[in-house]
Tab-separated table of C-alpha atoms in Angstrom:
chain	number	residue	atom	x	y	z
A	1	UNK	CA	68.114	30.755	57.580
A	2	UNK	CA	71.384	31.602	58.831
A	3	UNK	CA	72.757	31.398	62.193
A	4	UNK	CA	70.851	33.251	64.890
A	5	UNK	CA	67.818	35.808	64.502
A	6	UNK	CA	69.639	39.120	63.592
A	7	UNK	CA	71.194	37.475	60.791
A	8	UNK	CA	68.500	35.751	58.729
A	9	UNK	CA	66.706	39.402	59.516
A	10	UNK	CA	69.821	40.718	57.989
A	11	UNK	CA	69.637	38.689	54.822
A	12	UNK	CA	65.865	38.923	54.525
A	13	UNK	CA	66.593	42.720	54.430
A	14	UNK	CA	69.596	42.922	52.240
A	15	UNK	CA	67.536	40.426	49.525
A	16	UNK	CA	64.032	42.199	49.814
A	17	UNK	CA	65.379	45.503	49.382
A	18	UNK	CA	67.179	44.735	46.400
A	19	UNK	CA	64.496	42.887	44.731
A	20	UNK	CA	61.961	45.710	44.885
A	21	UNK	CA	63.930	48.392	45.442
A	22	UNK	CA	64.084	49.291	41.825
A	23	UNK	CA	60.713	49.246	40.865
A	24	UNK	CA	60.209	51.597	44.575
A	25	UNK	CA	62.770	54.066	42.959
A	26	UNK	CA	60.776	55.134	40.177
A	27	UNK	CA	57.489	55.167	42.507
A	28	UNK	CA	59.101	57.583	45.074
A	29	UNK	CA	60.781	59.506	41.930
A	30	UNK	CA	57.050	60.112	40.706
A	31	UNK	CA	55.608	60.477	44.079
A	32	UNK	CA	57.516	63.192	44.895
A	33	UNK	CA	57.622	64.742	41.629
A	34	UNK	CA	53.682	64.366	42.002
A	35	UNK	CA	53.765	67.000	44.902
A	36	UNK	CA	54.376	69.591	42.682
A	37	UNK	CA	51.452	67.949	40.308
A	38	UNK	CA	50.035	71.015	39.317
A	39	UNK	CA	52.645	73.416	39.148
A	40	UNK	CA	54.584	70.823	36.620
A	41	UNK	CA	51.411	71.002	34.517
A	42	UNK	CA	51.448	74.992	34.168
A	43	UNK	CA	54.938	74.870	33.538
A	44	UNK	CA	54.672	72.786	30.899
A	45	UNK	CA	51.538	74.651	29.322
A	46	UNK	CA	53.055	78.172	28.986
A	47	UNK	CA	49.577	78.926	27.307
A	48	UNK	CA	47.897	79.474	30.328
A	49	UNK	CA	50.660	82.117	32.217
A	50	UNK	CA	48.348	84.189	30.773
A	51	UNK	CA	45.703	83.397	32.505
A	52	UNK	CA	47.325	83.783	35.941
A	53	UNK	CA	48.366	87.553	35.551
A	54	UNK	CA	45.074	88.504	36.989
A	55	UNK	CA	42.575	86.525	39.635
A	56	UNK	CA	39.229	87.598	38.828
A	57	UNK	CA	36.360	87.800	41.160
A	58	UNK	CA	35.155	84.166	41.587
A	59	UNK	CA	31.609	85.329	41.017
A	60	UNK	CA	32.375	86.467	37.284
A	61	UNK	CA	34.258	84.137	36.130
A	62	UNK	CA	31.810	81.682	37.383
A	63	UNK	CA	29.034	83.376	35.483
A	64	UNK	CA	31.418	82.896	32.487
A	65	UNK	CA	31.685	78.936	32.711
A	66	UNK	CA	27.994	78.639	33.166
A	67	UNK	CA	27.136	80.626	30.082
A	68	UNK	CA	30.034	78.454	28.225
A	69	UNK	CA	28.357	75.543	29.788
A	70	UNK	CA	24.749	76.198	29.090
A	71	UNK	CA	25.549	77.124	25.578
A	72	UNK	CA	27.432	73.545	25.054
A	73	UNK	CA	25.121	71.223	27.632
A	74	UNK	CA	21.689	72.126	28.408
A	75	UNK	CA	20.435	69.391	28.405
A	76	UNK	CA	23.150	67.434	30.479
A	77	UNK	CA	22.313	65.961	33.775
A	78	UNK	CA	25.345	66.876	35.581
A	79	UNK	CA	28.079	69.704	35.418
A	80	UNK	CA	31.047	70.137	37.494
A	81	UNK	CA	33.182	73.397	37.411
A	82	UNK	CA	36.360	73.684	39.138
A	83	UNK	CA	37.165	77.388	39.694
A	84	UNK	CA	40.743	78.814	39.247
A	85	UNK	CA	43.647	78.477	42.114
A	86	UNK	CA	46.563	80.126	42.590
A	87	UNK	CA	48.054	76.743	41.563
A	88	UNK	CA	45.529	76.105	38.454
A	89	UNK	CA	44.732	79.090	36.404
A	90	UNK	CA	42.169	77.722	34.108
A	91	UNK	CA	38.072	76.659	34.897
A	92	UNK	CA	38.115	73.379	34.541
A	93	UNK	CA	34.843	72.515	33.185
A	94	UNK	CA	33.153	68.674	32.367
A	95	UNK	CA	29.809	67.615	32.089
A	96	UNK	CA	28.180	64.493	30.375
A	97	UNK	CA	25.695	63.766	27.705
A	98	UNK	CA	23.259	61.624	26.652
A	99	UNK	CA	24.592	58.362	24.281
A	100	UNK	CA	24.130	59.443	20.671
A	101	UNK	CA	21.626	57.191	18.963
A	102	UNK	CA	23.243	53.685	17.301
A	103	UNK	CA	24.452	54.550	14.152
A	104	UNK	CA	24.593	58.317	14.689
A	105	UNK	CA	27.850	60.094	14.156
A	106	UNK	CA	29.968	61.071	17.265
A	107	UNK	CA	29.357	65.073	16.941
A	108	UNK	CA	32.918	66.878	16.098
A	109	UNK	CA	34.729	67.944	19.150
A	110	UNK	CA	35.061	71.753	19.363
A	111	UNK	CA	38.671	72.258	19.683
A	112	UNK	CA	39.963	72.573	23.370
A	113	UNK	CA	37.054	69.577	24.453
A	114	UNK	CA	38.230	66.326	25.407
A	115	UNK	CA	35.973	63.245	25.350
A	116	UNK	CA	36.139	60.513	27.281
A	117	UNK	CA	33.431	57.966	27.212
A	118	UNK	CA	30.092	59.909	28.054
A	119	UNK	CA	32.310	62.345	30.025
A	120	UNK	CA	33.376	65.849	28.083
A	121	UNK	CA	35.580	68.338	29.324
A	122	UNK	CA	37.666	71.599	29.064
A	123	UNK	CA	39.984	74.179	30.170
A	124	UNK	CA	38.109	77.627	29.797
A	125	UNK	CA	39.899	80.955	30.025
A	126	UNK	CA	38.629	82.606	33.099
A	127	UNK	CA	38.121	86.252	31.423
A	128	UNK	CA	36.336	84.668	28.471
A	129	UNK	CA	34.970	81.359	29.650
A	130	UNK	CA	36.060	79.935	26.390
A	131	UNK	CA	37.954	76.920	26.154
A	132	UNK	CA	41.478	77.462	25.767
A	133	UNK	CA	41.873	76.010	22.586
A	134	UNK	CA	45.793	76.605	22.122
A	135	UNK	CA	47.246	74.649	25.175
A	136	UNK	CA	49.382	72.157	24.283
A	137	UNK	CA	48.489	68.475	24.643
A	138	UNK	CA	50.681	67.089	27.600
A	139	UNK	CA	49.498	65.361	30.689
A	140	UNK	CA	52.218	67.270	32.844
A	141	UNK	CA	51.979	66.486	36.414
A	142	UNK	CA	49.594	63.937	35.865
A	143	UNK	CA	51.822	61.861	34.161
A	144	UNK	CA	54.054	61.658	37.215
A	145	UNK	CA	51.009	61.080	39.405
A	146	UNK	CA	49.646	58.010	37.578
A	147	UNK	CA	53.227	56.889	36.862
A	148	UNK	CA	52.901	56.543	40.783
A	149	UNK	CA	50.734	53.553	40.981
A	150	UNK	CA	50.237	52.917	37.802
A	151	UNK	CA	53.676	52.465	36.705
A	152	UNK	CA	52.294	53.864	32.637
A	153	UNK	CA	53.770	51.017	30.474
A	154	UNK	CA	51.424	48.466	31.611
A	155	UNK	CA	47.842	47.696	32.319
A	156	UNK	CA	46.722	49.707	35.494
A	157	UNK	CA	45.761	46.420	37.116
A	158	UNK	CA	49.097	44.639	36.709
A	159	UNK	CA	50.848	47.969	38.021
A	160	UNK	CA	48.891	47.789	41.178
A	161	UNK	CA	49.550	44.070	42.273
A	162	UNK	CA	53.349	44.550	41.759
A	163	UNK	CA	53.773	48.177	43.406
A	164	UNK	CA	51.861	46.597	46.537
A	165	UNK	CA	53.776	43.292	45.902
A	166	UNK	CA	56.453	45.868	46.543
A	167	UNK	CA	54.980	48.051	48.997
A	168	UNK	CA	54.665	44.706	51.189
A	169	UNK	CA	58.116	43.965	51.069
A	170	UNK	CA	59.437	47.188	51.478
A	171	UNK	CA	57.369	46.935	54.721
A	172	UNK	CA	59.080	44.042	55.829
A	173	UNK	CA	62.531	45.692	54.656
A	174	UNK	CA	62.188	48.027	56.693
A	175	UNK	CA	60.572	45.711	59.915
A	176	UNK	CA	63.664	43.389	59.207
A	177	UNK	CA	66.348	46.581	59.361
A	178	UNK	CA	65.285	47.487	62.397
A	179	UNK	CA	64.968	44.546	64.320
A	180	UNK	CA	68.926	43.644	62.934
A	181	UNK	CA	69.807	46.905	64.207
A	182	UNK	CA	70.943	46.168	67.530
A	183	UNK	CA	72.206	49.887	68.852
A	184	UNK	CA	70.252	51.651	67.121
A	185	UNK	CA	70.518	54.872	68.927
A	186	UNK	CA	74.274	54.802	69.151
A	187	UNK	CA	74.759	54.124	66.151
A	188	UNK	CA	72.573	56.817	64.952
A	189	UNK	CA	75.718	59.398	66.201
A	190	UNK	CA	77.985	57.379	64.438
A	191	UNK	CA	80.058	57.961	61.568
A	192	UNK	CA	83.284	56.652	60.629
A	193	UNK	CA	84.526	58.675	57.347
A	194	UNK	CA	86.994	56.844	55.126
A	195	UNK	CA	86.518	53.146	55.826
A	196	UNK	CA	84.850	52.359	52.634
A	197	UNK	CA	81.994	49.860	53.494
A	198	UNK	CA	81.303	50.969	56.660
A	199	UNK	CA	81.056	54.090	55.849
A	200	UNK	CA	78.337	53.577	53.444
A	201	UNK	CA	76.949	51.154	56.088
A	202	UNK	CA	76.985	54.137	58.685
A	203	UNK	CA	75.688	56.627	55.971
A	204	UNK	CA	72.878	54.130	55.662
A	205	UNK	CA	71.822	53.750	58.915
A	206	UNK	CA	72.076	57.643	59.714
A	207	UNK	CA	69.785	58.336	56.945
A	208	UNK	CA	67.051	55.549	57.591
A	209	UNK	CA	67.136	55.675	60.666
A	210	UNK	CA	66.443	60.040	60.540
A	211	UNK	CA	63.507	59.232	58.454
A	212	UNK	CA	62.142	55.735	59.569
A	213	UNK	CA	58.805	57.186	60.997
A	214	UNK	CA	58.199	58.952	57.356
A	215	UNK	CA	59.429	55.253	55.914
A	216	UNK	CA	56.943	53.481	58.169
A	217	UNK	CA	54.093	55.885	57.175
A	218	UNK	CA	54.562	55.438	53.089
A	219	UNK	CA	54.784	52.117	52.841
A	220	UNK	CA	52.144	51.673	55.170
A	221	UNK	CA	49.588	53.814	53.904
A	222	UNK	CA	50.396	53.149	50.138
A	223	UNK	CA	48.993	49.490	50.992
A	224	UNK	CA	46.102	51.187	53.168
A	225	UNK	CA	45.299	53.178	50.158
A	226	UNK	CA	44.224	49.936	48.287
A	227	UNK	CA	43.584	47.973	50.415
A	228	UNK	CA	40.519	46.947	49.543
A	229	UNK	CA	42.361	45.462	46.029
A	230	UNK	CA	44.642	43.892	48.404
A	231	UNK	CA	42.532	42.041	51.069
A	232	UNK	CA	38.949	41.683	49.690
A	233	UNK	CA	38.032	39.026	51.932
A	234	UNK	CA	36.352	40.022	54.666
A	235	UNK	CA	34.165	42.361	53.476
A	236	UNK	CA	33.412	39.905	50.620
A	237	UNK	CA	32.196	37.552	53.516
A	238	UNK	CA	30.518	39.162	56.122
A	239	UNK	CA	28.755	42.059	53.155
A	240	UNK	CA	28.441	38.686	50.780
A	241	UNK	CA	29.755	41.377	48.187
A	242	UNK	CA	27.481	44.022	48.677
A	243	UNK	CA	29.997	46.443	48.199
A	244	UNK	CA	27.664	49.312	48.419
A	245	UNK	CA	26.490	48.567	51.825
A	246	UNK	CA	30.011	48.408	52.817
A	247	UNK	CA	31.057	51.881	51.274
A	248	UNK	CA	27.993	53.225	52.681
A	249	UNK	CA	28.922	52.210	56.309
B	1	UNK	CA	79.096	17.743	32.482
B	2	UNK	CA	76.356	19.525	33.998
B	3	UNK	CA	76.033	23.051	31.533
B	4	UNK	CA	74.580	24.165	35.112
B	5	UNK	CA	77.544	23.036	37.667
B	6	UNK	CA	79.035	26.502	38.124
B	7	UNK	CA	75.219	27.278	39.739
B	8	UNK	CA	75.160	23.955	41.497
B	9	UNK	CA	78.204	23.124	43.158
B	10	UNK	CA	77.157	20.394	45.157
B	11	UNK	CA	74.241	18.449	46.902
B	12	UNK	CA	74.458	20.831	49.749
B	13	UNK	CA	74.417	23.966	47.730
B	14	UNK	CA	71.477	22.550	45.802
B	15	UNK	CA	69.662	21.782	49.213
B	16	UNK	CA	70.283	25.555	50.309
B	17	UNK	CA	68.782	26.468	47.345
B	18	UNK	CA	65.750	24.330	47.375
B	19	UNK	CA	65.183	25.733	51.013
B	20	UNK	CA	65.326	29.674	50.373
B	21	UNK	CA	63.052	28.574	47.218
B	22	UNK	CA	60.625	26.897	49.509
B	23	UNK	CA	60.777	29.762	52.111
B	24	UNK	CA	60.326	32.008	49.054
B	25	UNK	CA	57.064	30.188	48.203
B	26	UNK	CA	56.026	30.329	52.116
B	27	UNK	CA	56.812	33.908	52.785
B	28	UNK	CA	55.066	35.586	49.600
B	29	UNK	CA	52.254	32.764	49.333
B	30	UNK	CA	51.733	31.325	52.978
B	31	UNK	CA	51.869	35.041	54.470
B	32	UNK	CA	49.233	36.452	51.968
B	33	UNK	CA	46.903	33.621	52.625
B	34	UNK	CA	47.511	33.638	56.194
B	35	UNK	CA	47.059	37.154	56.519
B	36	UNK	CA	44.108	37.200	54.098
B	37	UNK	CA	42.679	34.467	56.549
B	38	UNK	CA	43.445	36.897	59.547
B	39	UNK	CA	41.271	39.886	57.818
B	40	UNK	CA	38.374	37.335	57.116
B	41	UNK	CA	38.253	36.018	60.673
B	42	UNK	CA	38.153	39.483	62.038
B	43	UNK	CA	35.550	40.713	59.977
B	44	UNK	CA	33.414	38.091	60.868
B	45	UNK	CA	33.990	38.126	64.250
B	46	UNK	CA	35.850	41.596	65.836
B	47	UNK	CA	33.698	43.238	68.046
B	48	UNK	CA	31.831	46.460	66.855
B	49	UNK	CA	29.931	47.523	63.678
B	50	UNK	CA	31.123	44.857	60.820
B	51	UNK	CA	32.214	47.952	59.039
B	52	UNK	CA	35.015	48.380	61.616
B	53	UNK	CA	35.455	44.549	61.965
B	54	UNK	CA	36.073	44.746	58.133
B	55	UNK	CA	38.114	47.416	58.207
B	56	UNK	CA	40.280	46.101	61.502
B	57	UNK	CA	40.865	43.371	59.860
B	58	UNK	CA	42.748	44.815	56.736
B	59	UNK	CA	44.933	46.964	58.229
B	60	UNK	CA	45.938	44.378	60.946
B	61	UNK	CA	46.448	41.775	57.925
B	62	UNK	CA	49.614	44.187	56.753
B	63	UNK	CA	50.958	43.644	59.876
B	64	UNK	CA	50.246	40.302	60.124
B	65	UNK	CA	52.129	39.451	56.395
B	66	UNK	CA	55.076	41.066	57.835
B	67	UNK	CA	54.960	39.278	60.747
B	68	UNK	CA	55.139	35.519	58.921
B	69	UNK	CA	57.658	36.556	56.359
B	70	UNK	CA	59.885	37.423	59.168
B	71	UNK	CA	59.325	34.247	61.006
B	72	UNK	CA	59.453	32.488	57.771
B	73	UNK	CA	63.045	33.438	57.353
B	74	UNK	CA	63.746	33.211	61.202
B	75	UNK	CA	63.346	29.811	61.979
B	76	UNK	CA	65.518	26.724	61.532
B	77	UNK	CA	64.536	25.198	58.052
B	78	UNK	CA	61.811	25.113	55.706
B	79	UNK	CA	59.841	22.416	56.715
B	80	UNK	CA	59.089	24.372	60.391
B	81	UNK	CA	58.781	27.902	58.489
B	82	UNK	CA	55.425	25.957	56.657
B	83	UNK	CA	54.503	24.642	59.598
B	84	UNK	CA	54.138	27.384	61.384
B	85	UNK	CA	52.466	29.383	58.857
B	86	UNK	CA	49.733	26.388	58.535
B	87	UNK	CA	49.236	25.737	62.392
B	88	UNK	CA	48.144	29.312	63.061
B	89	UNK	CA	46.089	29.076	59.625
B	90	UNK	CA	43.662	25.777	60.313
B	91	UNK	CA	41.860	27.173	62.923
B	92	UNK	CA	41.708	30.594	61.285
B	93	UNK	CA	39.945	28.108	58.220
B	94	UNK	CA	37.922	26.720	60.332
B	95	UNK	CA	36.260	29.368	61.986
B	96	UNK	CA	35.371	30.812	58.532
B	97	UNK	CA	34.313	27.410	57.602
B	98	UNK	CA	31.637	27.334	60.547
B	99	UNK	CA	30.506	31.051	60.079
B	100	UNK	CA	30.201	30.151	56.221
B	101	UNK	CA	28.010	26.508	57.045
B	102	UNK	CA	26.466	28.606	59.775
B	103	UNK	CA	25.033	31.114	57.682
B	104	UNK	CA	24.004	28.806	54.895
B	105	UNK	CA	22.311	26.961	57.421
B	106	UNK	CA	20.306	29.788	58.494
């Protein structure tokens, strides 16, 4: 590419870490923000503070849920109840339900229930075990969580293949600054203030080079993650896509 | 004149162009099938339960990507960045070629 090793690594660094270096911004911007998933989501639902101000004994407020749930779903072949946190005030409570028969009316939603598909489910005030029917409607936290990998203005699927398009190349970014980085230790205790470029250059290195093992881990095991999305094949041959024989092993 | 001449200044430029194009093409195209072909032969033929050959396989083929779009870059023009992404890649082919006509065989 260009004249000896370190420089084509040089180039393929500067270029690859421009190209998807925007679309990594926003994914480390909602990553991070996505730490603090649930405590964005209270925030932003100042309904529930009040169910926070006390912790009741698990035991009760468990009995509550199942009497909300047995009154709603008796007939349901599967519940789940999430008890409170100290990060997540409300029961979360979901269960399914038979299909209603073709041509049948959906039955109203009670207000507070969410429906999706088959799937129903609620916030229920832990005292009560009714649902809270008041909180606002905002995804909070969740929104930055998604937003991660699924980048929220496009189809899930397209969001994936370009955030590990970008994952992938990040990895080599970061393979690439290293192996152009010829003192890399030295120059880690270097910093020469006022010299324009080079100071930005030396600001650079500092601060990748402080957190390359955390770099190396991200990227890394954000392509892990899906993996299976990314490199189907062998499984695909040696399971002849019996994917539940794989999962099972 | 050429609406396009302040992009293409002359026959070398053009050339340079074609080449980081072609590398392009090698690097995001030639490394993901040569690392996908990397995963399949080590499923199909790592040591240990195929689960972990399976599993081996995709996390080497990461590494593996990384690996070709460096040398893809590296190396003294196009035409030897391809050809060393494709002589590592026919046997690779191959052997999932035989276990494929061996198992349909069977």
């Amino acid at each position: 590419m260009k004249e000896g090793f370190r420089q084509s690594m040089n180039w393929v660094h500067t270029w690859s870490g421009l190209l998807v270096g925007w679309v990594l911004f926003m994914v480390f911007a909602a990553g991070t923000a996505s730490y603090y998933r649930d405590e964005i989501s209270f925030w932003m639902k100042p309904e529930l503070h009040q169910a926070s101000l006390g912790l009741l004994p698990e035991a009760e407020v468990a009995g509550k849920a199942v009497a909300a749930l047995q009154q709603r779903a008796p007939s349901s072949p599967r519940w789940l109840i999430t008890l409170p946190t100290g990060r997540e005030p409300g029961v979360r409570a979901s269960w399914s339900a038979a299909p209603v028969a073709r041509g049948v009316a959906e039955p109203p939603l009670e207000h507070g229930v969410t429906r999706r598909g088959r799937f129903y489910s609620a916030v229920l005030d832990p005292a009560t075990g009714q649902p809270l029917a008041g909180t606002r409607e905002t995804r909070g936290g969740e929104f930055f969580y998604r937003l991660h990998f699924d980048l929220h203005y496009m189809p899930a699927i397209w969001a994936r293949w370009i955030i590990g398009f970008c994952a992938m190349f990040m990895l080599v970014a970061i393979v690439t600054g290293i192996v152009t980085h010829r003192r890399i230790f030295a120059d880690f205790f270097t910093f020469r203030a006022k010299k324009g470029q080079r100071s930005w250059l030396d600001a650079h290195n500092a601060t990748a080079v402080l957190a390359l093992p955390y770099h190396l881990m991200i990227t890394y095991t954000g392509l892990v993650t899906l993996m299976l999305m990314y490199m189907p094949f062998g499984p695909q041959v040696t399971y002849k896509g019996d994917q539940q024989a794989f999962t099972a092993e | 004149m050429n609406p396009a001449a302040f992009l293409i200044r002359s026959n070398a430029a053009r050339m340079y162009r074609l080449g980081v194009a072609s590398r392009a093409l090698a690097a995001i195209g030639g490394g993901y099938a040569l690392s996908a072909l990397v995963a399949t032969v080590s499923a199909i033929y790592f040591p240990g339960t195929r689960a972990e050959a399976a599993i081996f396989g995709m996390l080497i083929s990461f590494v593996i990507y990384t690996l070709a779009v460096m040398w893809v870059f590296a190396v003294r023009s196009a035409w030897r960045a391809w050809l060393g992404l494709l002589l590592p890649a026919i046997p690779l082919a191959l052997a999932v070629l035989v276990h494929l006509y061996l198992r349909s065989a069977a």
